[in-house]
Amino acid sequence: MALTEKYIVLCDEVRQESTGKFILLGVYTPDLSVPQLPAVLHILTFFVVLMDDRPSQHQFRLSVQHLETGQVVAQAMGGFQVPRPGMVPLPLRISPIQFASAGAYTFSLYIDDAREPITHSFNVLLCHNYPPC
């Protein structure tokens, strides 16, 4: 496969300036703290950065799953085009997303029906002293 993972940043939102630079808003480092459960986030974005060694077109599917219960809290499908070799910024926005339980979650990104997904793990923490936990 021509694509390789560089990094994933979990944040509220990603915006792109006219210059091409990205602005990441509300970066989680690394966990999400919520004041109550269930918690609904209006927007959650996984800023995935990949490397591709050639121009190409890809299809993907993603999911966010609670590890303890196996509950899938979000799913999506889509596609993207890589116009030239190099870095591939891929902001994947989920809106809305509901977390019913605290604990460990995994974001899984399958590209072109790959057997092994690109993954990112994070925790949802119930924090009564919101926002610091």
PDB file of C-alpha atoms in Angstrom:
ATOM      1  CA  MET A   1       0.000   0.000   0.000  1.00  0.00           C
ATOM      2  CA  ALA A   2       1.299   3.425  -0.890  1.00  0.00           C
ATOM      3  CA  LEU A   3      -0.230   5.100   2.191  1.00  0.00           C
ATOM      4  CA  THR A   4       1.483   5.187   5.577  1.00  0.00           C
ATOM      5  CA  GLU A   5       0.373   6.790   8.828  1.00  0.00           C
ATOM      6  CA  LYS A   6       2.326   9.752  10.213  1.00  0.00           C
ATOM      7  CA  TYR A   7       0.125  10.825  13.150  1.00  0.00           C
ATOM      8  CA  ILE A   8      -3.417  11.407  14.407  1.00  0.00           C
ATOM      9  CA  VAL A   9      -4.572  14.359  16.521  1.00  0.00           C
ATOM     10  CA  LEU A  10      -7.943  14.278  18.279  1.00  0.00           C
ATOM     11  CA  CYS A  11      -9.580  17.718  18.427  1.00  0.00           C
ATOM     12  CA  ASP A  12     -12.892  19.519  18.278  1.00  0.00           C
ATOM     13  CA  GLU A  13     -12.515  21.080  14.877  1.00  0.00           C
ATOM     14  CA  VAL A  14     -10.048  21.658  12.031  1.00  0.00           C
ATOM     15  CA  ARG A  15     -10.116  24.682   9.753  1.00  0.00           C
ATOM     16  CA  GLN A  16      -7.987  25.410   6.716  1.00  0.00           C
ATOM     17  CA  GLU A  17      -6.767  28.907   5.906  1.00  0.00           C
ATOM     18  CA  SER A  18      -6.613  30.248   2.364  1.00  0.00           C
ATOM     19  CA  THR A  19      -2.824  29.774   2.581  1.00  0.00           C
ATOM     20  CA  GLY A  20      -3.356  26.031   3.055  1.00  0.00           C
ATOM     21  CA  LYS A  21      -2.326  25.989   6.734  1.00  0.00           C
ATOM     22  CA  PHE A  22      -4.511  24.060   9.159  1.00  0.00           C
ATOM     23  CA  ILE A  23      -5.863  25.388  12.452  1.00  0.00           C
ATOM     24  CA  LEU A  24      -6.688  22.725  15.054  1.00  0.00           C
ATOM     25  CA  LEU A  25      -9.188  23.863  17.686  1.00  0.00           C
ATOM     26  CA  GLY A  26      -9.736  22.159  21.039  1.00  0.00           C
ATOM     27  CA  VAL A  27      -6.905  19.607  20.924  1.00  0.00           C
ATOM     28  CA  TYR A  28      -7.314  16.691  23.359  1.00  0.00           C
ATOM     29  CA  THR A  29      -4.089  15.621  25.062  1.00  0.00           C
ATOM     30  CA  PRO A  30      -4.915  12.731  24.800  1.00  0.00           C
ATOM     31  CA  ASP A  31      -8.186  12.102  26.634  1.00  0.00           C
ATOM     32  CA  LEU A  32     -11.673  13.635  26.612  1.00  0.00           C
ATOM     33  CA  SER A  33     -13.074  14.898  29.927  1.00  0.00           C
ATOM     34  CA  VAL A  34     -16.850  15.237  30.232  1.00  0.00           C
ATOM     35  CA  PRO A  35     -18.933  16.611  33.141  1.00  0.00           C
ATOM     36  CA  GLN A  36     -21.690  13.978  32.826  1.00  0.00           C
ATOM     37  CA  LEU A  37     -22.673  10.834  30.965  1.00  0.00           C
ATOM     38  CA  PRO A  38     -24.113  10.356  28.481  1.00  0.00           C
ATOM     39  CA  ALA A  39     -22.192  13.158  26.792  1.00  0.00           C
ATOM     40  CA  VAL A  40     -22.930  14.479  23.321  1.00  0.00           C
ATOM     41  CA  LEU A  41     -20.201  16.333  21.448  1.00  0.00           C
ATOM     42  CA  HIS A  42     -21.496  18.395  18.559  1.00  0.00           C
ATOM     43  CA  ILE A  43     -18.234  17.942  16.657  1.00  0.00           C
ATOM     44  CA  LEU A  44     -15.251  15.625  17.109  1.00  0.00           C
ATOM     45  CA  THR A  45     -12.478  15.560  14.524  1.00  0.00           C
ATOM     46  CA  PHE A  46      -9.689  13.076  13.950  1.00  0.00           C
ATOM     47  CA  PHE A  47      -6.932  14.947  12.097  1.00  0.00           C
ATOM     48  CA  VAL A  48      -5.199  12.082  10.318  1.00  0.00           C
ATOM     49  CA  VAL A  49      -1.944  12.801   8.501  1.00  0.00           C
ATOM     50  CA  LEU A  50      -0.711  10.198   6.035  1.00  0.00           C
ATOM     51  CA  MET A  51       2.131   9.927   3.516  1.00  0.00           C
ATOM     52  CA  ASP A  52       1.506   8.731  -0.018  1.00  0.00           C
ATOM     53  CA  ASP A  53       4.235   7.951  -2.536  1.00  0.00           C
ATOM     54  CA  ARG A  54       2.101   8.641  -5.621  1.00  0.00           C
ATOM     55  CA  PRO A  55      -1.048  10.421  -6.793  1.00  0.00           C
ATOM     56  CA  SER A  56      -4.001   8.184  -6.037  1.00  0.00           C
ATOM     57  CA  GLN A  57      -7.631   7.901  -5.048  1.00  0.00           C
ATOM     58  CA  HIS A  58      -8.815   6.037  -1.936  1.00  0.00           C
ATOM     59  CA  GLN A  59     -12.000   4.853  -0.265  1.00  0.00           C
ATOM     60  CA  PHE A  60     -12.270   4.552   3.512  1.00  0.00           C
ATOM     61  CA  ARG A  61     -14.540   3.542   6.332  1.00  0.00           C
ATOM     62  CA  LEU A  62     -14.129   4.488   9.965  1.00  0.00           C
ATOM     63  CA  SER A  63     -15.583   3.602  13.320  1.00  0.00           C
ATOM     64  CA  VAL A  64     -15.307   4.689  16.950  1.00  0.00           C
ATOM     65  CA  GLN A  65     -15.854   1.875  19.418  1.00  0.00           C
ATOM     66  CA  HIS A  66     -16.020   1.542  23.219  1.00  0.00           C
ATOM     67  CA  LEU A  67     -13.502  -1.193  24.031  1.00  0.00           C
ATOM     68  CA  GLU A  68     -15.160  -2.684  27.120  1.00  0.00           C
ATOM     69  CA  THR A  69     -18.660  -3.067  25.676  1.00  0.00           C
ATOM     70  CA  GLY A  70     -17.840  -3.259  21.975  1.00  0.00           C
ATOM     71  CA  GLN A  71     -20.471  -0.573  21.302  1.00  0.00           C
ATOM     72  CA  VAL A  72     -19.849   1.321  18.064  1.00  0.00           C
ATOM     73  CA  VAL A  73     -20.639   4.990  18.705  1.00  0.00           C
ATOM     74  CA  ALA A  74     -19.843   6.305  15.218  1.00  0.00           C
ATOM     75  CA  GLN A  75     -19.357   5.010  11.680  1.00  0.00           C
ATOM     76  CA  ALA A  76     -18.715   6.709   8.364  1.00  0.00           C
ATOM     77  CA  MET A  77     -17.564   6.058   4.811  1.00  0.00           C
ATOM     78  CA  GLY A  78     -16.003   8.278   2.206  1.00  0.00           C
ATOM     79  CA  GLY A  79     -13.195   8.863  -0.207  1.00  0.00           C
ATOM     80  CA  PHE A  80     -10.303  11.194  -0.834  1.00  0.00           C
ATOM     81  CA  GLN A  81      -7.906  12.025  -3.619  1.00  0.00           C
ATOM     82  CA  VAL A  82      -4.151  12.508  -3.362  1.00  0.00           C
ATOM     83  CA  PRO A  83      -3.091  14.976  -6.094  1.00  0.00           C
ATOM     84  CA  ARG A  84       0.690  14.528  -5.630  1.00  0.00           C
ATOM     85  CA  PRO A  85       3.103  12.458  -3.528  1.00  0.00           C
ATOM     86  CA  GLY A  86       3.785  13.650   0.013  1.00  0.00           C
ATOM     87  CA  MET A  87       1.840  14.523   3.146  1.00  0.00           C
ATOM     88  CA  VAL A  88      -1.899  13.858   3.062  1.00  0.00           C
ATOM     89  CA  PRO A  89      -3.876  15.791   5.704  1.00  0.00           C
ATOM     90  CA  LEU A  90      -7.243  14.141   6.247  1.00  0.00           C
ATOM     91  CA  PRO A  91      -9.537  15.842   8.791  1.00  0.00           C
ATOM     92  CA  LEU A  92     -12.307  13.336   9.569  1.00  0.00           C
ATOM     93  CA  ARG A  93     -15.199  15.085  11.293  1.00  0.00           C
ATOM     94  CA  ILE A  94     -17.895  13.239  13.224  1.00  0.00           C
ATOM     95  CA  SER A  95     -20.965  15.279  14.042  1.00  0.00           C
ATOM     96  CA  PRO A  96     -22.592  14.641  16.494  1.00  0.00           C
ATOM     97  CA  ILE A  97     -21.141  11.819  18.602  1.00  0.00           C
ATOM     98  CA  GLN A  98     -22.533  10.463  21.878  1.00  0.00           C
ATOM     99  CA  PHE A  99     -20.514   8.737  24.579  1.00  0.00           C
ATOM    100  CA  ALA A 100     -22.736   6.730  26.954  1.00  0.00           C
ATOM    101  CA  SER A 101     -19.905   5.293  29.032  1.00  0.00           C
ATOM    102  CA  ALA A 102     -16.543   6.346  30.379  1.00  0.00           C
ATOM    103  CA  GLY A 103     -13.530   4.250  29.455  1.00  0.00           C
ATOM    104  CA  ALA A 104     -11.262   3.388  26.555  1.00  0.00           C
ATOM    105  CA  TYR A 105     -12.325   3.981  22.952  1.00  0.00           C
ATOM    106  CA  THR A 106     -10.643   3.198  19.654  1.00  0.00           C
ATOM    107  CA  PHE A 107     -10.891   5.100  16.382  1.00  0.00           C
ATOM    108  CA  SER A 108     -10.301   2.709  13.449  1.00  0.00           C
ATOM    109  CA  LEU A 109      -9.694   3.840   9.869  1.00  0.00           C
ATOM    110  CA  TYR A 110      -9.783   1.241   7.098  1.00  0.00           C
ATOM    111  CA  ILE A 111      -8.446   2.518   3.777  1.00  0.00           C
ATOM    112  CA  ASP A 112      -9.168   0.649   0.532  1.00  0.00           C
ATOM    113  CA  ASP A 113     -10.490  -2.390   2.451  1.00  0.00           C
ATOM    114  CA  ALA A 114      -7.146  -2.916   4.194  1.00  0.00           C
ATOM    115  CA  ARG A 115      -7.108  -5.831   6.627  1.00  0.00           C
ATOM    116  CA  GLU A 116      -5.330  -3.787   9.289  1.00  0.00           C
ATOM    117  CA  PRO A 117      -6.781  -0.425  10.260  1.00  0.00           C
ATOM    118  CA  ILE A 118      -4.992   2.721  11.293  1.00  0.00           C
ATOM    119  CA  THR A 119      -6.019   3.175  14.933  1.00  0.00           C
ATOM    120  CA  HIS A 120      -6.003   5.815  17.638  1.00  0.00           C
ATOM    121  CA  SER A 121      -6.932   5.063  21.260  1.00  0.00           C
ATOM    122  CA  PHE A 122      -8.273   7.574  23.761  1.00  0.00           C
ATOM    123  CA  ASN A 123     -10.236   7.610  27.011  1.00  0.00           C
ATOM    124  CA  VAL A 124     -13.469   9.340  27.929  1.00  0.00           C
ATOM    125  CA  LEU A 125     -13.165  10.471  31.550  1.00  0.00           C
ATOM    126  CA  LEU A 126     -16.041  11.497  33.798  1.00  0.00           C
ATOM    127  CA  CYS A 127     -14.730  14.576  35.552  1.00  0.00           C
ATOM    128  CA  HIS A 128     -16.837  16.354  38.146  1.00  0.00           C
ATOM    129  CA  ASN A 129     -14.330  19.263  38.311  1.00  0.00           C
ATOM    130  CA  TYR A 130     -14.873  19.951  34.613  1.00  0.00           C
ATOM    131  CA  PRO A 131     -12.828  20.977  32.658  1.00  0.00           C
ATOM    132  CA  PRO A 132      -9.670  19.991  34.603  1.00  0.00           C
ATOM    133  CA  CYS A 133      -9.805  16.410  35.704  1.00  0.00           C
TER     134      CYS A 133
END
